[in-house]
Every structure is written in C-alpha cells, then in structure tokens.
Coordinates of C-alpha atoms in Angstrom, one line a residue:
M1 CA 78.9 124.7 -39.5
R2 CA 78.3 124.5 -43.7
G3 CA 76.7 128.4 -43.4
R4 CA 79.9 129.6 -41.7
L5 CA 82.2 128.0 -44.1
N6 CA 80.2 129.1 -47.0
Y7 CA 80.7 132.2 -46.1
Y8 CA 84.1 132.2 -45.9
I9 CA 84.6 130.7 -49.3
A10 CA 81.8 133.8 -50.2
I11 CA 84.4 136.2 -48.6
L12 CA 87.2 134.5 -50.6
F13 CA 85.2 134.8 -53.5
Q14 CA 84.8 138.8 -53.6
S15 CA 88.4 138.9 -52.8
V16 CA 89.9 137.1 -55.9
Q17 CA 87.3 139.0 -58.4
L18 CA 87.4 142.3 -56.1
S19 CA 91.6 142.0 -56.3
Y20 CA 91.3 141.1 -59.9
S21 CA 90.0 144.1 -60.8
N22 CA 92.1 146.2 -58.9
L23 CA 95.5 144.5 -60.2
K24 CA 93.8 145.4 -63.8
L25 CA 93.3 149.4 -63.2
D26 CA 97.0 150.1 -62.6
K27 CA 98.0 147.8 -65.2
F28 CA 102.0 150.1 -65.0
R29 CA 102.3 149.3 -61.2
T30 CA 100.7 145.5 -61.5
V31 CA 103.4 144.9 -64.0
L32 CA 106.4 146.6 -61.6
S33 CA 105.6 144.9 -59.2
L34 CA 105.4 141.7 -61.4
S35 CA 108.4 141.6 -62.7
G36 CA 110.4 141.7 -58.7
V37 CA 108.6 138.1 -58.3
S38 CA 109.1 137.1 -62.3
V39 CA 112.8 137.8 -62.7
G40 CA 113.3 136.4 -58.9
L41 CA 111.5 133.2 -58.9
F42 CA 112.9 132.8 -62.4
I43 CA 116.6 132.7 -60.7
V44 CA 115.3 130.4 -58.0
V45 CA 113.8 128.1 -61.0
V46 CA 116.8 128.1 -62.6
V47 CA 119.1 127.5 -60.5
L48 CA 117.2 124.3 -58.5
S49 CA 116.7 122.9 -62.8
L50 CA 120.3 123.0 -62.9
L51 CA 121.5 121.5 -59.9
N52 CA 119.2 118.7 -60.2
S53 CA 120.6 118.1 -64.1
M54 CA 123.6 118.2 -62.3
E55 CA 123.1 116.0 -59.5
L56 CA 121.7 113.5 -61.7
T57 CA 124.1 113.2 -64.9
L58 CA 126.6 112.7 -62.0
Y59 CA 124.9 109.8 -60.5
D60 CA 124.3 108.3 -63.6
E61 CA 127.9 108.5 -65.0
I62 CA 129.0 107.0 -61.2
S63 CA 125.9 104.1 -61.7
K64 CA 127.7 103.4 -64.8
H65 CA 130.8 102.9 -63.6
Q66 CA 130.5 101.2 -60.1
G67 CA 130.3 97.6 -59.5
D68 CA 132.4 95.7 -57.1
D69 CA 135.9 97.2 -58.6
F70 CA 138.4 98.8 -56.3
Y71 CA 141.4 100.8 -58.0
I72 CA 144.9 100.5 -56.2
Q73 CA 146.0 103.7 -56.3
K74 CA 149.4 106.3 -54.3
M75 CA 146.0 108.5 -53.5
P76 CA 143.1 108.1 -51.5
L77 CA 139.6 108.9 -52.3
F78 CA 137.9 110.2 -49.7
S79 CA 134.6 108.2 -47.9
S80 CA 133.9 111.2 -45.2
Q81 CA 134.0 114.6 -44.5
E82 CA 136.5 114.1 -41.6
Q83 CA 139.5 112.5 -44.0
I84 CA 139.3 115.5 -46.0
E85 CA 139.4 117.9 -43.2
E86 CA 142.8 115.1 -41.8
F87 CA 143.8 115.2 -45.8
K88 CA 147.8 114.8 -45.6
W89 CA 149.3 115.9 -49.1
W90 CA 152.5 116.1 -48.4
E91 CA 152.5 112.2 -47.3
Y92 CA 150.8 110.9 -49.4
I93 CA 152.9 112.7 -52.6
R94 CA 156.0 110.6 -51.1
R95 CA 154.4 107.4 -52.0
E96 CA 155.9 105.9 -55.1
E97 CA 153.5 104.9 -58.0
V98 CA 151.9 101.1 -57.8
T99 CA 154.3 99.0 -60.7
F100 CA 153.3 96.1 -63.0
E101 CA 155.5 94.1 -61.0
E102 CA 152.6 94.5 -58.7
F103 CA 149.8 94.2 -61.1
K104 CA 151.2 90.9 -62.4
Y105 CA 151.9 88.9 -58.4
L106 CA 148.0 90.0 -57.3
R107 CA 146.8 88.9 -60.7
D108 CA 148.8 85.6 -60.5
R109 CA 148.2 85.8 -56.4
I110 CA 144.0 86.3 -55.8
K111 CA 142.5 84.2 -59.0
M112 CA 139.1 84.8 -57.3
A113 CA 139.1 88.4 -58.7
S114 CA 136.6 88.8 -61.6
S115 CA 138.9 91.3 -63.8
F116 CA 142.4 92.4 -63.4
S117 CA 144.0 96.0 -65.2
F118 CA 146.8 97.9 -65.5
V119 CA 146.8 101.7 -66.3
A120 CA 149.3 104.2 -66.9
Q121 CA 148.7 107.8 -67.9
T122 CA 151.0 110.6 -68.6
G123 CA 150.9 114.3 -70.5
N124 CA 153.1 114.8 -73.3
K125 CA 152.5 116.3 -77.0
I126 CA 151.9 114.1 -79.3
S127 CA 152.8 115.3 -83.5
K128 CA 151.4 113.8 -86.8
R129 CA 152.9 113.0 -90.1
E130 CA 152.3 115.2 -92.6
L131 CA 149.1 114.5 -94.9
S132 CA 148.7 115.5 -99.0
T133 CA 147.7 118.2 -100.1
L134 CA 143.6 117.4 -100.3
S135 CA 143.7 115.6 -96.6
R136 CA 145.1 119.0 -95.5
A137 CA 142.4 121.0 -97.4
A138 CA 140.1 119.2 -94.8
E139 CA 142.1 119.4 -91.9
F140 CA 141.3 123.1 -92.4
N141 CA 141.5 125.0 -88.6
T142 CA 143.6 121.9 -87.3
Q143 CA 146.5 121.4 -85.3
P144 CA 150.1 120.3 -86.4
E145 CA 150.5 118.5 -82.9
A146 CA 148.5 118.7 -79.4
N147 CA 148.9 118.1 -75.8
A148 CA 147.4 115.0 -74.7
N149 CA 147.2 112.5 -72.2
I150 CA 149.2 109.4 -73.2
V151 CA 147.5 106.1 -71.3
G152 CA 148.9 102.5 -71.0
V153 CA 146.4 99.8 -70.7
D154 CA 147.1 96.3 -69.9
G155 CA 145.2 93.0 -68.7
D156 CA 141.4 93.4 -68.8
W157 CA 141.6 97.3 -69.0
E158 CA 138.2 97.3 -71.3
S159 CA 136.9 96.5 -67.5
S160 CA 137.9 99.7 -66.0
I161 CA 138.0 102.0 -69.2
I162 CA 134.4 102.2 -70.2
F163 CA 133.9 104.2 -73.2
E164 CA 131.9 103.3 -77.4
L165 CA 133.9 103.7 -80.4
K166 CA 132.9 105.9 -82.8
E167 CA 134.7 104.3 -85.8
G168 CA 137.4 101.5 -85.7
R169 CA 138.3 98.4 -83.8
R170 CA 139.3 98.2 -79.7
L171 CA 142.9 96.6 -78.8
T172 CA 143.3 93.0 -79.4
T173 CA 144.8 90.6 -76.5
S174 CA 147.2 89.7 -79.2
E175 CA 148.4 93.4 -80.0
I176 CA 148.7 94.2 -75.9
S177 CA 150.9 92.0 -75.0
R178 CA 153.4 92.1 -77.3
G179 CA 153.1 95.5 -77.2
A180 CA 152.2 96.9 -80.8
N181 CA 152.5 100.7 -81.6
V182 CA 148.6 101.1 -82.5
A183 CA 146.2 103.0 -80.8
I184 CA 142.9 104.5 -80.1
I185 CA 142.7 108.1 -80.5
G186 CA 139.9 110.2 -78.2
H187 CA 136.7 112.2 -80.0
S188 CA 138.2 115.6 -79.1
L189 CA 141.9 115.1 -79.2
A190 CA 141.1 114.3 -83.0
E191 CA 138.7 117.1 -83.7
R192 CA 141.9 118.9 -82.8
L193 CA 144.4 117.2 -84.8
F194 CA 142.3 116.4 -88.2
G195 CA 139.1 118.1 -88.2
E196 CA 136.4 116.4 -89.8
I197 CA 138.3 113.4 -92.0
S198 CA 138.5 110.7 -89.9
P199 CA 141.9 109.6 -88.3
L200 CA 142.0 105.6 -88.9
G201 CA 145.8 104.8 -90.7
T202 CA 147.1 108.2 -89.7
E203 CA 150.6 107.8 -87.7
L204 CA 151.3 109.9 -84.8
S205 CA 155.0 110.9 -83.3
V206 CA 154.4 109.8 -79.6
G207 CA 157.8 110.9 -77.7
N208 CA 160.3 109.0 -80.2
S209 CA 158.3 106.1 -81.8
K210 CA 154.8 106.5 -83.9
V211 CA 151.7 104.6 -83.3
V212 CA 148.9 103.7 -85.8
I213 CA 145.0 105.1 -84.7
I214 CA 143.1 101.8 -85.1
G215 CA 139.7 103.6 -83.4
V216 CA 138.3 106.3 -82.3
A217 CA 136.0 106.4 -79.0
L218 CA 132.9 108.5 -79.3
R219 CA 132.7 111.6 -77.0
Q220 CA 132.2 110.8 -73.8
G221 CA 132.0 113.9 -72.0
E222 CA 133.9 115.5 -68.7
S223 CA 133.1 112.4 -65.6
L224 CA 134.0 112.0 -61.8
A225 CA 133.0 108.2 -62.1
S226 CA 136.2 107.7 -65.1
M227 CA 139.7 107.3 -64.0
V228 CA 140.7 108.1 -67.6
P229 CA 139.4 111.4 -69.5
I230 CA 138.6 109.8 -72.8
D231 CA 138.3 112.2 -74.7
N232 CA 141.5 113.9 -74.5
S233 CA 143.2 110.4 -74.0
L234 CA 145.4 108.4 -76.6
I235 CA 145.2 104.5 -76.0
M236 CA 147.7 101.9 -76.6
P237 CA 149.2 98.9 -74.7
L238 CA 151.5 99.1 -72.6
H239 CA 154.4 97.8 -73.5
S240 CA 154.3 100.8 -76.5
F241 CA 153.5 103.6 -73.4
Q242 CA 157.2 102.0 -71.9
R243 CA 159.1 102.5 -74.9
D244 CA 158.7 106.2 -74.1
F245 CA 158.3 107.4 -70.8
S246 CA 158.9 105.5 -67.2
L247 CA 156.1 103.9 -64.8
K248 CA 157.8 105.6 -62.0
S249 CA 157.5 109.2 -63.5
S250 CA 153.8 108.6 -64.8
A251 CA 150.1 108.3 -63.0
N252 CA 149.2 104.4 -62.1
Y253 CA 146.5 102.7 -60.8
I254 CA 146.2 99.3 -60.9
S255 CA 142.1 98.1 -61.1
V256 CA 140.2 94.8 -59.7
G257 CA 137.2 93.7 -60.1
G258 CA 134.3 91.6 -57.6
M259 CA 134.8 88.2 -57.2
S260 CA 133.5 85.8 -60.1
E261 CA 130.5 84.0 -59.7
G262 CA 131.1 80.7 -58.1
E263 CA 134.3 81.8 -56.1
G264 CA 132.8 81.9 -52.7
N265 CA 130.9 83.8 -50.6
I266 CA 133.1 86.8 -49.1
S267 CA 131.9 90.3 -48.8
N268 CA 133.5 93.1 -50.5
D269 CA 135.2 94.6 -47.2
A270 CA 137.2 90.9 -47.2
F271 CA 138.0 90.4 -49.9
K272 CA 139.7 94.4 -50.0
E273 CA 141.4 93.5 -47.0
L274 CA 142.4 90.5 -48.8
L275 CA 144.3 92.7 -51.7
R276 CA 145.9 95.0 -49.1
R277 CA 147.6 91.7 -47.1
E278 CA 148.6 90.6 -50.6
L279 CA 150.5 93.9 -51.4
R280 CA 151.9 94.7 -47.8
A281 CA 153.5 91.3 -48.0
F282 CA 154.8 92.2 -51.7
R283 CA 156.1 95.3 -50.5
A284 CA 157.6 94.3 -47.1
L285 CA 155.3 96.2 -44.5
Q286 CA 156.0 95.5 -41.6
R287 CA 153.2 95.3 -38.8
D288 CA 154.0 98.6 -37.0
E289 CA 154.4 100.4 -40.5
N290 CA 151.1 102.1 -42.7
D291 CA 149.8 101.5 -45.7
N292 CA 151.9 103.1 -48.7
F293 CA 149.3 103.1 -51.0
S294 CA 145.4 103.2 -51.1
I295 CA 142.4 100.6 -52.3
N296 CA 139.8 103.0 -53.9
E297 CA 135.9 102.6 -54.9
L298 CA 133.8 104.5 -56.8
S299 CA 131.1 104.2 -53.7
S300 CA 134.1 107.0 -52.6
I301 CA 133.3 109.8 -55.0
L302 CA 129.5 109.0 -54.1
I303 CA 130.6 110.2 -50.4
Q304 CA 132.3 113.6 -52.2
L305 CA 129.5 113.8 -54.9
D306 CA 126.9 114.1 -51.5
I307 CA 128.9 116.9 -49.4
V308 CA 129.7 119.0 -52.8
M309 CA 125.9 118.5 -53.3
E310 CA 124.7 119.9 -49.8
L311 CA 127.0 122.6 -50.4
F312 CA 125.7 123.5 -53.6
G313 CA 122.1 122.9 -51.5
R314 CA 123.4 125.8 -49.4
M315 CA 124.4 127.8 -52.2
W316 CA 120.9 128.0 -53.7
W317 CA 118.9 128.7 -50.7
I318 CA 121.1 131.8 -50.4
I319 CA 119.9 132.9 -53.5
A320 CA 116.8 132.2 -53.8
A321 CA 116.7 134.2 -50.1
I322 CA 118.5 137.0 -51.9
S323 CA 115.7 136.6 -55.0
L324 CA 113.0 136.2 -52.9
L325 CA 114.0 139.4 -50.1
I326 CA 113.9 141.5 -53.4
G327 CA 110.5 140.1 -55.2
G328 CA 108.9 140.7 -51.4
F329 CA 110.3 144.2 -51.1
G330 CA 108.5 145.1 -54.3
V331 CA 105.6 143.4 -53.7
A332 CA 105.4 145.2 -50.3
N333 CA 105.8 148.4 -51.3
I334 CA 103.1 148.4 -54.2
M335 CA 100.7 146.6 -51.0
F336 CA 101.8 150.0 -49.0
V337 CA 101.4 152.5 -51.5
T338 CA 98.1 150.2 -52.6
V339 CA 96.4 150.3 -49.2
K340 CA 97.1 154.3 -48.7
E341 CA 95.7 154.8 -51.8
R342 CA 92.3 152.7 -51.5
R343 CA 91.6 154.4 -47.6
S344 CA 88.1 155.7 -49.1
E345 CA 87.2 152.4 -50.6
I346 CA 88.5 151.0 -47.6
G347 CA 86.5 153.2 -45.2
L348 CA 83.4 152.3 -47.3
L349 CA 83.3 148.8 -46.3
R350 CA 84.2 148.9 -42.8
A351 CA 80.9 151.7 -43.1
V352 CA 78.5 149.2 -44.4
G353 CA 79.9 145.9 -42.0
A354 CA 83.5 144.7 -43.4
K355 CA 84.9 143.1 -40.6
E356 CA 88.7 143.5 -40.1
S357 CA 89.2 140.1 -40.9
D358 CA 87.6 140.5 -44.6
I359 CA 89.9 143.7 -45.4
M360 CA 92.4 141.4 -44.0
V361 CA 91.8 138.9 -45.9
Q362 CA 91.0 141.1 -49.6
F363 CA 94.7 142.3 -49.5
L364 CA 96.4 139.5 -48.6
V365 CA 94.2 137.5 -51.6
E366 CA 95.5 140.0 -54.1
T367 CA 99.3 140.3 -52.7
L368 CA 98.7 136.8 -53.9
I369 CA 97.0 136.9 -56.8
L370 CA 100.3 139.1 -57.7
T371 CA 102.7 137.2 -56.5
L372 CA 100.9 134.2 -58.3
F373 CA 100.7 135.4 -61.4
G374 CA 104.6 136.5 -60.9
A375 CA 105.8 132.8 -60.1
V376 CA 103.5 131.9 -63.6
A377 CA 105.5 133.8 -65.6
G378 CA 109.2 133.1 -64.1
V379 CA 108.4 129.7 -64.4
I380 CA 107.3 130.4 -68.2
M381 CA 110.7 132.1 -68.3
A382 CA 112.7 130.1 -66.3
F383 CA 110.9 126.9 -69.1
L384 CA 111.6 128.5 -72.2
L385 CA 115.6 129.1 -70.9
I386 CA 115.7 125.6 -70.2
K387 CA 114.2 124.1 -73.3
I388 CA 116.9 125.8 -75.2
L389 CA 119.8 125.0 -72.4
S390 CA 118.3 121.2 -72.2
A391 CA 120.2 120.8 -76.5
A392 CA 123.5 120.5 -74.5
A393 CA 122.6 119.5 -70.4
N394 CA 121.7 116.4 -69.9
N395 CA 119.1 115.6 -66.9
L396 CA 117.9 119.4 -67.8
T397 CA 114.6 119.3 -67.4
L398 CA 111.3 121.3 -64.7
S399 CA 110.4 118.8 -62.7
L400 CA 107.0 119.0 -61.3
S401 CA 108.7 118.9 -58.0
T402 CA 110.7 122.2 -58.6
I403 CA 107.1 124.0 -59.7
G404 CA 105.5 122.8 -56.6
V405 CA 108.7 124.3 -54.7
V406 CA 108.4 127.5 -56.1
S407 CA 104.3 127.2 -55.3
I408 CA 105.2 127.1 -51.9
L409 CA 108.1 130.1 -52.0
A410 CA 105.5 132.4 -53.9
T411 CA 102.3 131.9 -51.1
I412 CA 105.5 132.6 -48.6
L413 CA 106.5 135.2 -49.9
A414 CA 102.9 136.6 -50.9
L415 CA 102.1 136.0 -47.2
L416 CA 105.2 137.3 -45.7
S417 CA 104.9 140.7 -48.0
G418 CA 101.4 140.9 -47.7
I419 CA 100.8 141.2 -44.0
I420 CA 101.6 144.2 -42.6
P421 CA 99.9 146.4 -45.3
A422 CA 97.1 144.2 -44.8
I423 CA 96.9 144.0 -41.1
I424 CA 97.7 148.0 -41.7
A425 CA 94.5 147.8 -43.7
S426 CA 91.9 145.7 -41.8
K427 CA 93.1 148.8 -38.9
E428 CA 91.5 151.9 -40.2
S429 CA 89.0 153.7 -38.9
P430 CA 86.0 154.0 -41.0
I431 CA 85.5 157.6 -40.6
E432 CA 89.2 158.5 -40.8
A433 CA 89.5 156.6 -43.8
I434 CA 86.5 158.1 -45.6
R435 CA 88.1 161.7 -44.4
R436 CA 91.5 161.1 -45.4
G437 CA 91.5 159.1 -48.4

C-alpha cells in the first residue's frame, strides 16, 4: 500500500516538473492562456468582495438602528416575499398620514414604552441670506439655494434619528416645546450651501420663516435602516415646521421605543398588538374594518435585505459562470493544441512504459498549474483594485473565504478544461503518435 502511494507521489511530482518545463518553453501561449483565466477569476473575486462588503455594511447599519422600536406609518415595510408580491399600493396610498394628535394620545395611554417621538418630513427649497464679501469668497462654487428634506421633530426624537454632530449642538427640550426657529443641517446640504465655511449661526429661509443653524451633522451616508436621509436634511422643532408645512401633506411616522425596564414582562408581539388596539380605538375603526395604518419594525428590512442579497447572489453565479466559461474555453483550446504538438513526446513516453493514467495525470497537472497561476494573477489584480477602492468603501476586503472559493473554482475549471485533452493524449497509440508527431 505504501509502495503504491509512493509511486503515485513520484508520478505526480514528475508530472509537475514536466508540466512546469513545458509551460516555460512557450511563454507566449502560457501568457495567453493565463490572461483568460486571470480576467475571469479577477471579475469573480471583485464582484464577490463587493457583494460581501455591501452585505456587511447594510447589516452593520441596520444593527446600529435596530432595537425593539416600532414605527407607525401610512405604508408598510415588507416581512416576506409574499407580501411584496401582494403589495396593493393603490390601497396604501389612499391612507391618511399619522397625526400629532395620535402621537400625543398613544404617549399618554401607553406608559410602558421607553420612548415616543413624532417625525414629519417634506421636500422644499431652502435659501441662505446674503453674506459679506469675505464670506462669499470662501463660499466659491456653492449654491444660494438647495432642495432639502425638511424634518420636524417632537418627543424623544433622538432615539429614532441617530447621527453624530460634526460641530455645534443638538435641539433642546425647551426649543422643541416652544417651536424655536433653530435647526440642525445635514453634511451634504451644508456643503452645497456653504462650502468649507462653518454655517453655525447663519440664517436660512425655510418657507416663509427664518431658522438659525445651531448644529451640523457628521456625514452619515446612505442607509436602509434610517428613516431620515440625514445628509440632505434640515432638522427643526415640529411646531416650527408646522408654521410653513401641513402635516397632512408631509410623510410622518411615530416611533415607539420598546418597554422600559421594570415595566413588566410582555413580548414584542403583545406590545405591538397593544399599540394596534389603541390606535384602532383612536381612529374609531369597527371590528370588520381593516387597519388603515402600519406598525413596522426594522427587522422587516433584514428580511427584505435577505431577498435582495439572494437575488445578487444568483447574479454573481451567472457572472462567475460566464467568466469561468470564457477562461475555460481558452485553457481547453491551448491544451488541445499542446496535445497535438507533443504527440511524439507522448508516443515516446508510452513506448518506454508510461501508462494511460500517467499521461492523463501529466496533462491534468499541467492544466491545473496553468489555471492556478492564472488564479493567483487574478487574485493579485483583484487585491490591488480592492485596496484602492477600500478607501471609499467600508468593509471592502479580500477575505480568506473568497480566496478559498476562487481556489475551488480554479481547480474545477482546470479539471473541466483539461479532462478531454488529457483523455485524448492518454489514448494516443505509441506508434501512431511517434509517426504523426
């Protein structure tokens, strides 16, 4: 048994040596074969790394916001593929927005919630007042006005709109209760209006009112988990918002935090049902009437994300299959030509006692080495590109799991591309091979 194992190891080692020597003899053909494999696996690695990065980033964003919070809104978030397929937008669009009165009613009725906040949003143009000549020079390439997402907040709004400040301060409870004309501006909006200069203390025209900027939010980026696009928003007290905008025409939601500690042991489903019953009672809905509101959870976004990532995963397999098919055809063609050119060598090896299996192993090993060299080149190119892109994209790295997937795909590609040429080579008659070679 050990002698047979040593024999196969010796054959394999010899095959590697012969294959490497033959690949070195025709460098142009080797490079040509490598390029197809390298480009194919380069695409596979980059696309897989981008998908992994996107998935990690999205899950990180959602996990930052996710808790036991509920969002009472006009429109639903989907919790299954079936709900997406059965989505009746024409029914939901006719629903009325949640109101500030409903927010106050629920807050007074449900004492066990850890937080209650009301958020209203609408799109509108905002403009800045004329600045001094010195300030205008610093504002080169900025705009006098910009489209913004105007946000009115009340209650424990910071529990549902999560962001960090770049400079300035947040809205105080007193400013919110009396509807002070102050606001926090998003990073992208501030850049468009003010460029590099600080907007703190500057007045903005919003509708028919003036608000003073007291804070600038740090850049947040796009997030599925955030109900408010912070970077392009202007956040102000709700009563200030209502001076110029109607809550009936804005997009509103009530955020309800999970139960406070020490408020009894009740499940999330039971708490959600309590919210539902109270709001149905406020809206005077009869037993046979359906809910005309939605109570959403961010966990629904995770389910939607799983559906989206599954779709992207299928697309990745299609891209991988096409890329590997192109690379595989290139390798197979080169190996067919190699078998034809080396007939005399095959005939001599068979004449001195080499078995069919020995010839097959040699050509399969040669194909494997060729493909693995291409895989290494593709991974190196992908690593360099990912290194450049990682400066702009979070969580973009070349993981060991990706390298493992590429190694497996490269091995499968080598076997599929080389098996037929290897069989043809092993079936050559020694006499015919020497004569025709």
